[in-house]
Coordinates of N, CA and C in Angstrom, one line a residue:
L1 N -9.7 -2.9 -22.8 CA -8.8 -3.9 -22.4 C -8.8 -5.2 -23.3
D2 N -9.8 -5.3 -24.2 CA -9.9 -6.4 -25.0 C -8.7 -6.6 -26.0
L3 N -8.3 -5.4 -26.5 CA -7.2 -5.4 -27.4 C -5.9 -5.8 -26.7
E4 N -5.8 -5.4 -25.5 CA -4.6 -5.7 -24.7 C -4.5 -7.2 -24.5
L5 N -5.6 -7.8 -24.2 CA -5.7 -9.2 -23.9 C -5.3 -10.0 -25.2
L6 N -5.7 -9.5 -26.3 CA -5.4 -10.1 -27.6 C -3.9 -10.1 -27.9
V7 N -3.2 -9.0 -27.4 CA -1.8 -9.0 -27.6 C -1.1 -9.9 -26.7
I8 N -1.6 -10.2 -25.5 CA -1.0 -11.1 -24.5 C -1.3 -12.5 -24.8
Y9 N -2.3 -12.8 -25.5 CA -2.8 -14.2 -25.7 C -1.7 -15.1 -26.3
P10 N -0.9 -14.7 -27.3 CA 0.2 -15.6 -27.8 C 1.2 -15.9 -26.8
F11 N 1.5 -15.0 -25.9 CA 2.4 -15.3 -24.8 C 1.9 -16.4 -23.9
G12 N 0.6 -16.4 -23.6 CA 0.0 -17.4 -22.8 C 0.0 -18.8 -23.5
M13 N -0.2 -18.8 -24.8 CA -0.3 -20.1 -25.5 C 1.0 -20.7 -25.8
S14 N 2.1 -20.0 -25.7 CA 3.4 -20.5 -26.0 C 4.2 -20.5 -24.7
G15 N 3.7 -21.0 -23.7 CA 4.2 -20.9 -22.3 C 5.6 -21.6 -22.2
Y16 N 5.9 -22.7 -22.9 CA 7.1 -23.4 -22.7 C 8.3 -22.8 -23.4
E17 N 8.0 -21.9 -24.4 CA 9.0 -21.4 -25.3 C 9.3 -19.9 -25.0
N18 N 8.7 -19.3 -24.1 CA 8.9 -17.8 -23.9 C 10.2 -17.4 -23.2
G19 N 10.5 -18.1 -22.1 CA 11.7 -17.7 -21.4 C 11.5 -16.5 -20.6
V20 N 12.6 -16.1 -20.0 CA 12.6 -14.9 -19.1 C 12.4 -13.6 -19.9
Y21 N 13.0 -13.6 -21.1 CA 12.9 -12.3 -21.9 C 11.4 -12.1 -22.2
G22 N 10.7 -13.1 -22.6 CA 9.2 -12.9 -22.9 C 8.5 -12.5 -21.7
L23 N 8.8 -13.1 -20.5 CA 8.1 -12.7 -19.3 C 8.4 -11.2 -19.0
I24 N 9.6 -10.7 -19.2 CA 9.9 -9.3 -18.9 C 9.2 -8.4 -19.8
I25 N 9.1 -8.8 -21.1 CA 8.4 -8.0 -22.1 C 6.9 -7.9 -21.7
V26 N 6.3 -9.0 -21.4 CA 4.8 -9.0 -21.0 C 4.6 -8.2 -19.7
L27 N 5.5 -8.3 -18.7 CA 5.3 -7.6 -17.5 C 5.5 -6.1 -17.8
L28 N 6.4 -5.7 -18.6 CA 6.6 -4.3 -19.0 C 5.3 -3.8 -19.7
F29 N 4.8 -4.6 -20.6 CA 3.5 -4.2 -21.3 C 2.4 -4.0 -20.3
I30 N 2.2 -4.9 -19.4 CA 1.1 -4.8 -18.4 C 1.4 -3.6 -17.5
G31 N 2.6 -3.3 -17.2 CA 3.0 -2.2 -16.3 C 2.6 -0.9 -17.0
I32 N 2.9 -0.8 -18.3 CA 2.6 0.4 -19.1 C 1.0 0.6 -19.2
I33 N 0.3 -0.5 -19.4 CA -1.1 -0.4 -19.5 C -1.7 0.0 -18.2
T34 N -1.2 -0.5 -17.1 CA -1.7 -0.2 -15.7 C -1.4 1.3 -15.4
A35 N -0.2 1.8 -15.8 CA 0.1 3.2 -15.5 C -0.8 4.1 -16.3
G36 N -1.1 3.7 -17.5 CA -2.1 4.5 -18.3 C -3.5 4.5 -17.7
F37 N -3.9 3.4 -17.2 CA -5.2 3.3 -16.5 C -5.3 4.1 -15.3
V38 N -4.2 4.1 -14.5 CA -4.2 4.9 -13.2 C -4.1 6.4 -13.6
F39 N -3.4 6.7 -14.6 CA -3.4 8.1 -15.0 C -4.8 8.6 -15.5
E40 N -5.5 7.8 -16.2 CA -6.9 8.2 -16.6 C -7.8 8.3 -15.4
L41 N -7.6 7.4 -14.4 CA -8.5 7.5 -13.2 C -8.1 8.8 -12.5
G42 N -6.9 9.1 -12.4 CA -6.5 10.3 -11.7 C -7.0 11.6 -12.4
K43 N -7.0 11.6 -13.7 CA -7.5 12.8 -14.4 C -9.0 12.9 -14.4
G44 N -9.7 11.9 -14.0 CA -11.2 11.9 -14.0 C -11.7 11.6 -15.4
A45 N -11.0 11.0 -16.3 CA -11.4 10.7 -17.6 C -12.4 9.6 -17.6
L46 N -12.4 8.7 -16.6 CA -13.3 7.6 -16.6 C -14.5 7.8 -15.7
K47 N -14.7 9.0 -15.2 CA -15.8 9.3 -14.4 C -17.1 9.2 -15.2
I48 N -18.1 8.4 -14.7 CA -19.4 8.3 -15.4 C -20.4 8.9 -14.5
D49 N -21.2 9.9 -14.9 CA -22.2 10.4 -14.1 C -23.4 9.5 -14.1
S50 N -24.1 9.4 -13.0 CA -25.2 8.6 -12.8 C -26.5 9.3 -13.3
R51 N -27.4 8.5 -13.9 CA -28.7 9.1 -14.3 C -29.7 8.9 -13.2
Q52 N -29.4 8.2 -12.2 CA -30.3 8.0 -11.1 C -30.6 9.2 -10.3
S53 N -31.8 9.4 -9.8 CA -32.2 10.5 -9.0 C -32.3 10.1 -7.6
F54 N -31.7 10.9 -6.7 CA -31.8 10.5 -5.3 C -33.0 11.3 -4.6
N55 N -33.8 11.9 -5.4 CA -35.0 12.5 -4.8 C -36.2 11.6 -4.7
Y56 N -36.0 10.3 -4.8 CA -37.1 9.4 -4.8 C -37.8 9.4 -3.5
F57 N -37.1 9.5 -2.4 CA -37.8 9.5 -1.1 C -38.6 10.8 -0.9
N58 N -38.1 12.0 -1.3 CA -38.8 13.2 -1.2 C -40.1 13.1 -2.1
K59 N -40.0 12.5 -3.2 CA -41.2 12.4 -4.1 C -42.2 11.5 -3.5
S60 N -41.8 10.4 -2.9 CA -42.8 9.5 -2.3 C -43.4 10.1 -1.1
K61 N -42.7 10.9 -0.3 CA -43.3 11.5 0.8 C -44.3 12.5 0.4
N62 N -44.0 13.3 -0.6 CA -45.0 14.2 -1.2 C -46.3 13.5 -1.7
F63 N -46.0 12.4 -2.3 CA -47.1 11.6 -2.9 C -48.1 11.1 -1.7
V64 N -47.5 10.6 -0.6 CA -48.3 10.2 0.5 C -49.0 11.3 1.1
N65 N -48.4 12.5 1.3 CA -49.1 13.6 1.9 C -50.2 14.1 1.0
T66 N -50.0 14.1 -0.3 CA -51.1 14.5 -1.2 C -52.2 13.5 -1.2
F67 N -51.9 12.2 -1.1 CA -52.9 11.2 -1.1 C -53.8 11.3 0.2
I68 N -53.1 11.5 1.4 CA -53.9 11.7 2.6 C -54.7 12.9 2.6
E69 N -54.2 14.0 2.1 CA -55.0 15.3 2.1 C -56.2 15.2 1.2
N70 N -56.1 14.4 0.2 CA -57.3 14.4 -0.7 C -58.4 13.5 -0.3
K71 N -58.2 12.7 0.8 CA -59.2 11.8 1.3 C -60.3 12.5 2.0

C-alpha cells in the first residue's frame, strides 16, 4: 500500500485545485485497490501461517509430572 499512497499524495497536496473530477478519479482508484485487496483475502493469498505452537501447556504439564516423579 505504500506505492498507492504515493500515487494519492499529489491529490492531497493540491486540495484547492482538484475539483470534482479529481475526487472521482481518486475514489475510483481507491475502489479498485480495495476490490483487489478483498479479492486477495477471499482467495486466501494473504493467509500467513503462525510459527507458534499451541502445545505449550501439554509440554509444561509433562515437565511438571517428570519433575515430581524424579523427586
